[in-house]
PDB file of C-alpha atoms in Angstrom:
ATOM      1  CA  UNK A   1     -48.014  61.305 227.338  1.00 77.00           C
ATOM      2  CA  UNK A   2     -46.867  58.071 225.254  1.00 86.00           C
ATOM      3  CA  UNK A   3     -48.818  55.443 223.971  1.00 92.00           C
ATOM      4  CA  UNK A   4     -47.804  52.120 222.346  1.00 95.00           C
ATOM      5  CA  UNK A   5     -50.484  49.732 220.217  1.00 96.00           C
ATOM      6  CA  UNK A   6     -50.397  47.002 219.653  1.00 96.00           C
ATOM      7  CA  UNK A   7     -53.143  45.540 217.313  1.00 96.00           C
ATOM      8  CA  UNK A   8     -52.774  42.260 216.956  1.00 96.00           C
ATOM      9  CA  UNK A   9     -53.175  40.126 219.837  1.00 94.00           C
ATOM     10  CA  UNK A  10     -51.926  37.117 218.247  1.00 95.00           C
ATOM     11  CA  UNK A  11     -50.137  35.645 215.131  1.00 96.00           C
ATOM     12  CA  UNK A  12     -49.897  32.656 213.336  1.00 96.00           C
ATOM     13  CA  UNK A  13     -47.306  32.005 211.285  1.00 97.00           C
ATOM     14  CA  UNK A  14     -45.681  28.348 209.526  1.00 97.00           C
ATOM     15  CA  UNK A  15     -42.152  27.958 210.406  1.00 97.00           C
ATOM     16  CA  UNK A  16     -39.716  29.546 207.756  1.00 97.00           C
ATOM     17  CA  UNK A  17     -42.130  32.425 206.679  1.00 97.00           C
ATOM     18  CA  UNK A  18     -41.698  36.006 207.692  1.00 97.00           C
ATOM     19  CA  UNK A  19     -43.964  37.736 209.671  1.00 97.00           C
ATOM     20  CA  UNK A  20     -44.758  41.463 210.556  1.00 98.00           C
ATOM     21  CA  UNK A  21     -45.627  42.408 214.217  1.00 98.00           C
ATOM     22  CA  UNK A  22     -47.743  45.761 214.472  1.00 98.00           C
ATOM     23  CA  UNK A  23     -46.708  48.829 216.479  1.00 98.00           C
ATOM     24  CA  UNK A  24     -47.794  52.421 216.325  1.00 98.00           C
ATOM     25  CA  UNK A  25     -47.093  54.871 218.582  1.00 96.00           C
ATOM     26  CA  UNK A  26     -48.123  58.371 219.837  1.00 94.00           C
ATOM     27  CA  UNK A  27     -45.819  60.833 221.168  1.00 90.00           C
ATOM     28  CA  UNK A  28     -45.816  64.909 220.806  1.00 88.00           C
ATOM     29  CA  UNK A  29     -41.979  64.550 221.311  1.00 86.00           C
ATOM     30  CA  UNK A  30     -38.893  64.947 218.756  1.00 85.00           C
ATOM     31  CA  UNK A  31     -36.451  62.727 219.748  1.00 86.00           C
ATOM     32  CA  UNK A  32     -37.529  59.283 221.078  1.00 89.00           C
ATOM     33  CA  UNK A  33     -36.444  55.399 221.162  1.00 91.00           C
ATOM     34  CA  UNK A  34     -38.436  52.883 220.231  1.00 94.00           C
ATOM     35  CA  UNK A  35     -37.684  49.172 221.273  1.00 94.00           C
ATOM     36  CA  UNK A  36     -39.039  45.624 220.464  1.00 97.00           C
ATOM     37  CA  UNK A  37     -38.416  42.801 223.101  1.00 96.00           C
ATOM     38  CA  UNK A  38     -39.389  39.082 223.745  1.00 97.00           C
ATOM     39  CA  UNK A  39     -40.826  37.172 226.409  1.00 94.00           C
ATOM     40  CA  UNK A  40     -40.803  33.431 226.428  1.00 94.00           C
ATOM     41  CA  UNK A  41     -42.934  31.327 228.316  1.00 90.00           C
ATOM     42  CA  UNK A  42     -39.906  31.707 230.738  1.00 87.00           C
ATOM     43  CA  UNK A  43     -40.861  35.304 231.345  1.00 86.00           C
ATOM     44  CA  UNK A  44     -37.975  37.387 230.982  1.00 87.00           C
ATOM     45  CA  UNK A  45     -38.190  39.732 228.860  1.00 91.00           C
ATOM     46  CA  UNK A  46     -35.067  39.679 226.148  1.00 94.00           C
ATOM     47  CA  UNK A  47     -34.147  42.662 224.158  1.00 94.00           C
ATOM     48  CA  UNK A  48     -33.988  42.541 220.397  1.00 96.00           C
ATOM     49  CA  UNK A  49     -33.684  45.951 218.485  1.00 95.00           C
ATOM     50  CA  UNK A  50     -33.590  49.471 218.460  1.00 93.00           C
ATOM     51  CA  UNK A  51     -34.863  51.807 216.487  1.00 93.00           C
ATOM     52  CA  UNK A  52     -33.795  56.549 216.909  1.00 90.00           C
ATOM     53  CA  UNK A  53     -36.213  58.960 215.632  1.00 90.00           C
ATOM     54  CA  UNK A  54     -33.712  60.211 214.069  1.00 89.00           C
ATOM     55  CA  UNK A  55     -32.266  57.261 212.739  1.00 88.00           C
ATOM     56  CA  UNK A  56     -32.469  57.464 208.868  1.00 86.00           C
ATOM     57  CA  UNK A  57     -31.853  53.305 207.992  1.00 92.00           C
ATOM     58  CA  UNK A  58     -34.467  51.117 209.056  1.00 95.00           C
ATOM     59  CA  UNK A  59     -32.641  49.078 212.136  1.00 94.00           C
ATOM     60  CA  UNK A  60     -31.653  45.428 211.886  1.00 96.00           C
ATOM     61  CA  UNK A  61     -30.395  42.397 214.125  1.00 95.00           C
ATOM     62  CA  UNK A  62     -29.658  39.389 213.078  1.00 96.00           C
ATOM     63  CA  UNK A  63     -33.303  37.933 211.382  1.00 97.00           C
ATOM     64  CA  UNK A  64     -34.711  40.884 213.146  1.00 97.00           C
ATOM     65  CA  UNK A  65     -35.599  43.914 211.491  1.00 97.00           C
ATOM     66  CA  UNK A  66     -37.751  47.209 212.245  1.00 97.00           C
ATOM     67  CA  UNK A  67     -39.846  48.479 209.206  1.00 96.00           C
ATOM     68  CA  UNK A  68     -39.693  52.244 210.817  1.00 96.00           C
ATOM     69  CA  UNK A  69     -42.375  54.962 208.955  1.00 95.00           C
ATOM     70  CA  UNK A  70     -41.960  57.712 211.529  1.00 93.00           C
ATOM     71  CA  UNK A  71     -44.526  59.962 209.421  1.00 93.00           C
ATOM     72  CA  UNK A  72     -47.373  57.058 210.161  1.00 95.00           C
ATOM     73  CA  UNK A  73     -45.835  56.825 213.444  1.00 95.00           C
ATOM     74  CA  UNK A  74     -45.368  53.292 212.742  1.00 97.00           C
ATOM     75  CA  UNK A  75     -41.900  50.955 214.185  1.00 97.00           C
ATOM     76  CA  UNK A  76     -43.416  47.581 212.944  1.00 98.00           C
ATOM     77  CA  UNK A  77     -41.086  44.325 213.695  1.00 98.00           C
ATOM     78  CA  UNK A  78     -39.846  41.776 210.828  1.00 98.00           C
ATOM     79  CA  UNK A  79     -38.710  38.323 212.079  1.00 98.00           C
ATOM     80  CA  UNK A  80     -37.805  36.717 209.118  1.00 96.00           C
ATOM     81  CA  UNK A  81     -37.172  32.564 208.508  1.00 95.00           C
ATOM     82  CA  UNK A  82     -39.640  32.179 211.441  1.00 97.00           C
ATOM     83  CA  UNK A  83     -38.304  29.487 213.658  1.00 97.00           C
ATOM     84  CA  UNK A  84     -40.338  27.308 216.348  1.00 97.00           C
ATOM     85  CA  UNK A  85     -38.294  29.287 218.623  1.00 96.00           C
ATOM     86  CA  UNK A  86     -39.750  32.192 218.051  1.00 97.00           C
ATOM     87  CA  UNK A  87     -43.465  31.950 219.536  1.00 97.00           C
ATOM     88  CA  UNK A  88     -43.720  33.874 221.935  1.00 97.00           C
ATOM     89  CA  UNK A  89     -45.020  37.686 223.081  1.00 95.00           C
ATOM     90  CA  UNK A  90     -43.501  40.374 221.789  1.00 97.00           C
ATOM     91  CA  UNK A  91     -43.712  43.607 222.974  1.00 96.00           C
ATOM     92  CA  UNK A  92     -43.007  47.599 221.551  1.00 97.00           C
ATOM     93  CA  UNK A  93     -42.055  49.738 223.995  1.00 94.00           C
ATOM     94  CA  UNK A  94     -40.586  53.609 223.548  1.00 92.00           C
ATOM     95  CA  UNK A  95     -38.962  55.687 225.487  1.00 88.00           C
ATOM     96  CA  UNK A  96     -39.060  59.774 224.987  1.00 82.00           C
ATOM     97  CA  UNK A  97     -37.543  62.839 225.887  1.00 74.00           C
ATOM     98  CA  UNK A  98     -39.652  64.220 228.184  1.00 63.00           C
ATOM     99  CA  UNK A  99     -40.630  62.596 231.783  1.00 52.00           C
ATOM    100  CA  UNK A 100     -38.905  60.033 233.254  1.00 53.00           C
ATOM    101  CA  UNK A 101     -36.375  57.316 231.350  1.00 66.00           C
ATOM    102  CA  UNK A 102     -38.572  54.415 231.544  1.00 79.00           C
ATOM    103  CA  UNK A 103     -40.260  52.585 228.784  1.00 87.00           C
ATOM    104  CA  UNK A 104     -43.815  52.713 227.690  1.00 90.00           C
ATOM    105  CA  UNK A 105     -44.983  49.655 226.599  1.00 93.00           C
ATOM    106  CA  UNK A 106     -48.196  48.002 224.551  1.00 94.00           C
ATOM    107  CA  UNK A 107     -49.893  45.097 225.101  1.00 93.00           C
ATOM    108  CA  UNK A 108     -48.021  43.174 223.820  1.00 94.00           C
ATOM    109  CA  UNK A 109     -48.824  40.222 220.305  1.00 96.00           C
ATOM    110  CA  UNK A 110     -48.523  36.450 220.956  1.00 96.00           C
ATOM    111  CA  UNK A 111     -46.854  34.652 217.678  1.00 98.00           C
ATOM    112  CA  UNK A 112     -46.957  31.401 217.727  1.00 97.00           C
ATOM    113  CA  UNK A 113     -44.717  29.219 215.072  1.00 97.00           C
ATOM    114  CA  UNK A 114     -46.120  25.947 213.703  1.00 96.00           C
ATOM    115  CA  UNK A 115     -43.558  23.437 211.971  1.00 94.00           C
TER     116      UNK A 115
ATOM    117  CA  UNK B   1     -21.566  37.583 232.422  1.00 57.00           C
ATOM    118  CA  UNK B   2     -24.718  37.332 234.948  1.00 82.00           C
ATOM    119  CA  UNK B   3     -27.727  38.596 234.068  1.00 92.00           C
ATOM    120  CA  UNK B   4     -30.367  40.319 236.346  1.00 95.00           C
ATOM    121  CA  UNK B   5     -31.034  37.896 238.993  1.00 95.00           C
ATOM    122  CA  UNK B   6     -34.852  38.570 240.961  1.00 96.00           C
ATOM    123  CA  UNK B   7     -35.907  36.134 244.199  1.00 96.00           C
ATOM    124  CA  UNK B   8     -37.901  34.422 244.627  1.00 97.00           C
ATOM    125  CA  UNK B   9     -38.974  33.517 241.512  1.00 95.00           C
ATOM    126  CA  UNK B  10     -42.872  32.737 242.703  1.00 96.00           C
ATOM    127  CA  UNK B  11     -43.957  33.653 245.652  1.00 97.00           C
ATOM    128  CA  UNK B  12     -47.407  32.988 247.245  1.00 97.00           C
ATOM    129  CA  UNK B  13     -48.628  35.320 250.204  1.00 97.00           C
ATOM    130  CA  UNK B  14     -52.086  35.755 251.780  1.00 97.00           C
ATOM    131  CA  UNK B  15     -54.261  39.232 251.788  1.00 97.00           C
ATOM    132  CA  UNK B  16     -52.915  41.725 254.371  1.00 97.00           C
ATOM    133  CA  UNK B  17     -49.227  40.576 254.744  1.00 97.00           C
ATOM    134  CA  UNK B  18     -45.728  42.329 253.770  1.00 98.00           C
ATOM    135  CA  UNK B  19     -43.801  40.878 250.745  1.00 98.00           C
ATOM    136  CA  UNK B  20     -39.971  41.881 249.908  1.00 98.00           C
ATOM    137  CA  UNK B  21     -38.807  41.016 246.211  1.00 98.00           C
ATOM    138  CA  UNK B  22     -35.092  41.463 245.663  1.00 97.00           C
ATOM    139  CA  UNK B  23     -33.318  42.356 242.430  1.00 97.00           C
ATOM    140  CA  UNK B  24     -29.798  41.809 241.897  1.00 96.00           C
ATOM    141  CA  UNK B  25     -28.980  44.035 238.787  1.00 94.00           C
ATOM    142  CA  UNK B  26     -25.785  43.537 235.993  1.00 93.00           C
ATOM    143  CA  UNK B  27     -22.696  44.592 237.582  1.00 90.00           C
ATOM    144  CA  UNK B  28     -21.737  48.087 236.917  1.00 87.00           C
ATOM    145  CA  UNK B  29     -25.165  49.273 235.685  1.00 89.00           C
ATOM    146  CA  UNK B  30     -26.457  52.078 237.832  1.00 87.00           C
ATOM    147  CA  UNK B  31     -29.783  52.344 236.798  1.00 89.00           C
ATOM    148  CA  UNK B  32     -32.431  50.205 237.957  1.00 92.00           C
ATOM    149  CA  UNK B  33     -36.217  50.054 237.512  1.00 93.00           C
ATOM    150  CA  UNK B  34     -38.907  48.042 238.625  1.00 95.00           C
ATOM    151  CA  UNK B  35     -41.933  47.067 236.671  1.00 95.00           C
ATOM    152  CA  UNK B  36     -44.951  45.448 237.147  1.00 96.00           C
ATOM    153  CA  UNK B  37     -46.653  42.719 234.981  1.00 94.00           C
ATOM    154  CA  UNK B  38     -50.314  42.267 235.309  1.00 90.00           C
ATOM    155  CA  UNK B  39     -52.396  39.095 233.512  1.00 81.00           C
ATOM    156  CA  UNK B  40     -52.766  39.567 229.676  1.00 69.00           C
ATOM    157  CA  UNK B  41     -51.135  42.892 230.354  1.00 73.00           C
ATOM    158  CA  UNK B  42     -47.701  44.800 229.209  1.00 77.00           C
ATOM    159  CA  UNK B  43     -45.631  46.080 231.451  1.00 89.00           C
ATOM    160  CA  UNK B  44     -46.387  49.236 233.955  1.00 91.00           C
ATOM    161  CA  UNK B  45     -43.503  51.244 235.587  1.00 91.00           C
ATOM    162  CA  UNK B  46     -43.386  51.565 239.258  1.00 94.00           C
ATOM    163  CA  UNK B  47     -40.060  52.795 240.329  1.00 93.00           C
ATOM    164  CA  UNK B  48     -36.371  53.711 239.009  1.00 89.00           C
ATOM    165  CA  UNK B  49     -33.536  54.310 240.352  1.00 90.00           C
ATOM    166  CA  UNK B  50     -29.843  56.026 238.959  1.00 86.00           C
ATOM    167  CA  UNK B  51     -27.176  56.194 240.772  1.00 81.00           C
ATOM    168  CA  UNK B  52     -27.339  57.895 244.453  1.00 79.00           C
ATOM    169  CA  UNK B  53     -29.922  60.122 242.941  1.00 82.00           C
ATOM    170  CA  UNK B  54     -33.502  60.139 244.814  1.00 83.00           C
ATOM    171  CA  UNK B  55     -35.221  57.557 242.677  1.00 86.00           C
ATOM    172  CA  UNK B  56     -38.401  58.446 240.992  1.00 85.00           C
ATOM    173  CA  UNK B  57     -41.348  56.945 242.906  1.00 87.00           C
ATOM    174  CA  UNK B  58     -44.310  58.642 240.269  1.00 86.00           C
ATOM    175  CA  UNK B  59     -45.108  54.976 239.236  1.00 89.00           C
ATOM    176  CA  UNK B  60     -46.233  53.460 242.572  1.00 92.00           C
ATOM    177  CA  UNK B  61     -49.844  52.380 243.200  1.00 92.00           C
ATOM    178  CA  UNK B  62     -50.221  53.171 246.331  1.00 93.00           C
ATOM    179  CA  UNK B  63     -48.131  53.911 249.784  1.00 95.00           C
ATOM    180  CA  UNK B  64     -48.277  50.562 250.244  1.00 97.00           C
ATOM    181  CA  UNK B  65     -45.350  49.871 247.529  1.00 96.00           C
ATOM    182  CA  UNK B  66     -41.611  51.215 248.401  1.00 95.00           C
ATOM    183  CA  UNK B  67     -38.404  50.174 247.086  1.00 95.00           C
ATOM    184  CA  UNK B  68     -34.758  50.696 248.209  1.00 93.00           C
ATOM    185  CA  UNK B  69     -31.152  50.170 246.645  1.00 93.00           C
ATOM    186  CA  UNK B  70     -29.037  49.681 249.132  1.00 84.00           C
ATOM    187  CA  UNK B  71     -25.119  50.460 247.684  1.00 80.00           C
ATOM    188  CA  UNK B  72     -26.172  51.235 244.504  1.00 76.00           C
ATOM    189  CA  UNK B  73     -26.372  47.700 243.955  1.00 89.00           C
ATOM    190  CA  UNK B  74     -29.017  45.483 244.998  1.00 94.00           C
ATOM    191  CA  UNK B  75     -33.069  46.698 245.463  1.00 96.00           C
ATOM    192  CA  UNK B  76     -35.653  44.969 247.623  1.00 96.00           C
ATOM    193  CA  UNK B  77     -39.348  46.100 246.687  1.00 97.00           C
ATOM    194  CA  UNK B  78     -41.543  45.722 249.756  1.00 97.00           C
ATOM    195  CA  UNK B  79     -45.203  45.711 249.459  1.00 97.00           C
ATOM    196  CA  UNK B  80     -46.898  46.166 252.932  1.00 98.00           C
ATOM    197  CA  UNK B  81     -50.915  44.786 253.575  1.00 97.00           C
ATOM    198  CA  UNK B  82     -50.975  43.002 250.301  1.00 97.00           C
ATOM    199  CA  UNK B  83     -53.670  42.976 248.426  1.00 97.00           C
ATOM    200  CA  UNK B  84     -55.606  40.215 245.963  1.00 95.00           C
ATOM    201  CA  UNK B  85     -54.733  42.953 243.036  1.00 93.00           C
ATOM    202  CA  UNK B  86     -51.025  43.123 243.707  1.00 95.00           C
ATOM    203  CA  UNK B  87     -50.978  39.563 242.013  1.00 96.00           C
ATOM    204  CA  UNK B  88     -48.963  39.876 239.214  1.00 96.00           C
ATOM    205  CA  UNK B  89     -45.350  39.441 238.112  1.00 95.00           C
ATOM    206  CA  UNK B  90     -42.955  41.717 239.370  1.00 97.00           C
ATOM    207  CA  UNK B  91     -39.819  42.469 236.888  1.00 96.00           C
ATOM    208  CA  UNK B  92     -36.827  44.592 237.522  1.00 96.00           C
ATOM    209  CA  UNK B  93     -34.454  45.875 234.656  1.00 94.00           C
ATOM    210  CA  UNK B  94     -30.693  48.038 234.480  1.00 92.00           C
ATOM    211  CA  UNK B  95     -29.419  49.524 232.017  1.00 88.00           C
ATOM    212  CA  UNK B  96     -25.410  50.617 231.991  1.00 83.00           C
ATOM    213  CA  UNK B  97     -26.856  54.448 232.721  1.00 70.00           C
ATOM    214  CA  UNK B  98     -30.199  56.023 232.653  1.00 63.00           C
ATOM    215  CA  UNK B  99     -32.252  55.141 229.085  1.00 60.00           C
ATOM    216  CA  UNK B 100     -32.858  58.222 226.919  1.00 62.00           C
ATOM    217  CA  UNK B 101     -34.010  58.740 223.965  1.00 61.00           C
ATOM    218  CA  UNK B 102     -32.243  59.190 220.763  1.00 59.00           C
ATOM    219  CA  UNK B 103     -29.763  56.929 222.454  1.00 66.00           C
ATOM    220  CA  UNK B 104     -29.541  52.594 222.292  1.00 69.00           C
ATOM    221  CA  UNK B 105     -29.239  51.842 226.056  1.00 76.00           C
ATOM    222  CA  UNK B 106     -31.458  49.246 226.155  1.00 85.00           C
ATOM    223  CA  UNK B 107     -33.005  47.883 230.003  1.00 89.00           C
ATOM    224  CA  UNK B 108     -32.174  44.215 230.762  1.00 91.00           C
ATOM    225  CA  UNK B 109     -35.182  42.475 232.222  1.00 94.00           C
ATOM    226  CA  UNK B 110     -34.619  39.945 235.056  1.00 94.00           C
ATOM    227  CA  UNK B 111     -36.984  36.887 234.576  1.00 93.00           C
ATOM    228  CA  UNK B 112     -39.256  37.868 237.055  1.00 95.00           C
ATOM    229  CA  UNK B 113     -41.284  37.798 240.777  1.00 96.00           C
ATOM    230  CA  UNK B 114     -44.277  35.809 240.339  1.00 95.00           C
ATOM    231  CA  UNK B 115     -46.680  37.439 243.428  1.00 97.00           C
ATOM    232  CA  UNK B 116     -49.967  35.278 244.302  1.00 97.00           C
ATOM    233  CA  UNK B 117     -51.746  36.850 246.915  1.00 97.00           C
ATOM    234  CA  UNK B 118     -54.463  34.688 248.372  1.00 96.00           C
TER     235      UNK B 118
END
């Protein structure tokens, strides 16, 4: 079975500033995906990076990046030059090799930017 | 191009009657999933589909949820005898072919069936 936590139910953070997002995950298998998206207030849920277990650089998009410590079991997300754009949930999900190809997602961390 | 397209967007039922949530997934993706979105809650999978393969059903609640693609194109999710704990928001996703791991095939989300049952 996978599990995705999420510790952090919310985050404050000035617009500008970086901020880290929490994710750890538990998984017995080898080769997995792990994947951070955002919903708006709007609700959909928009797809912003990707990060292999066997990926050796640390994925990034754009101000996005994914501070990836597979031995901690860790995929934790970066936004950095937080914009007012920006609050919003975010959620880890993964996907593994074993089971069916959905995704496994946590809880999910409200960030909210303040000018 | 279009994104994934879900109707209604809200829809308000009472206790006991049949819903039907449609999903209109990104042309030329074959796989489709359903998920469902309860308050304060991530997201929990119900149903996918690939293909003309026999979906897999292992994430539905009860016998009360079923879903059909019809054409390998467009799914309908149909909740019979609602019930006040089917309230939540319903969101489909494709991908261009089944997500697996090791491999960047992201699911694009629809924005979502908001179900009130009264």
């Amino acid at each position: 079975a996978q599990k995705i936590t999420q510790t952090q139910p919310g985050m404050f953070v000035q617009e500008k500033e970086a901020v880290t997002l929490d994710c750890t995950y538990d998984t017995s298998d080898q080769s997995y995906g792990l994947f951070w998206y955002k919903q708006p207030s709007s609700g959909e849920m928009i797809f912003l990076i990707y990060q292999g277990s066997y990926d050796e650089q640390n994925a990034t998009e754009g101000r996005y990046s994914l501070n990836f410590q597979k031995a901690r079991k860790s995929a934790n997300l970066v936004i950095s030059a937080s914009q007012l754009g920006d609050s919003a949930m975010y959620f880890c999900a993964m996907i593994g090799s074993s089971g069916y190809s959905t995704l496994t997602f946590g809880k999910g961390t409200m960030l909210l930017v303040s000018p | 191009g279009a994104g994934v397209s879900q109707s209604p967007s809200n829809k308000v039922t009472e206790k006991g009657k049949d819903v039907e949530l449609r999903c209109d997934p990104i042309s030329g993706h074959t796989a489709l999933y359903w998920y469902r979105q309860s308050l304060g809650q991530g997201l929990e999978f119900l149903i996918y589909f690939q293909g003309n393969s026999a979906p897999d059903k292992s994430g539905l609640p009860s016998d009360r949820f079923s879903a059909e693609r019809t054409g390998g194109s467009v799914s309908t999710l149909t909740i019979q005898r609602t019930q006040q704990e089917d309230s939540a928001v319903y969101l489909c996703a494709s991908s261009p072919r089944v997500s697996l791991a090791g491999s960047k095939r992201p699911q694009y989300f629809g924005p979502g069936t908001r179900l009130l049952v009264l």
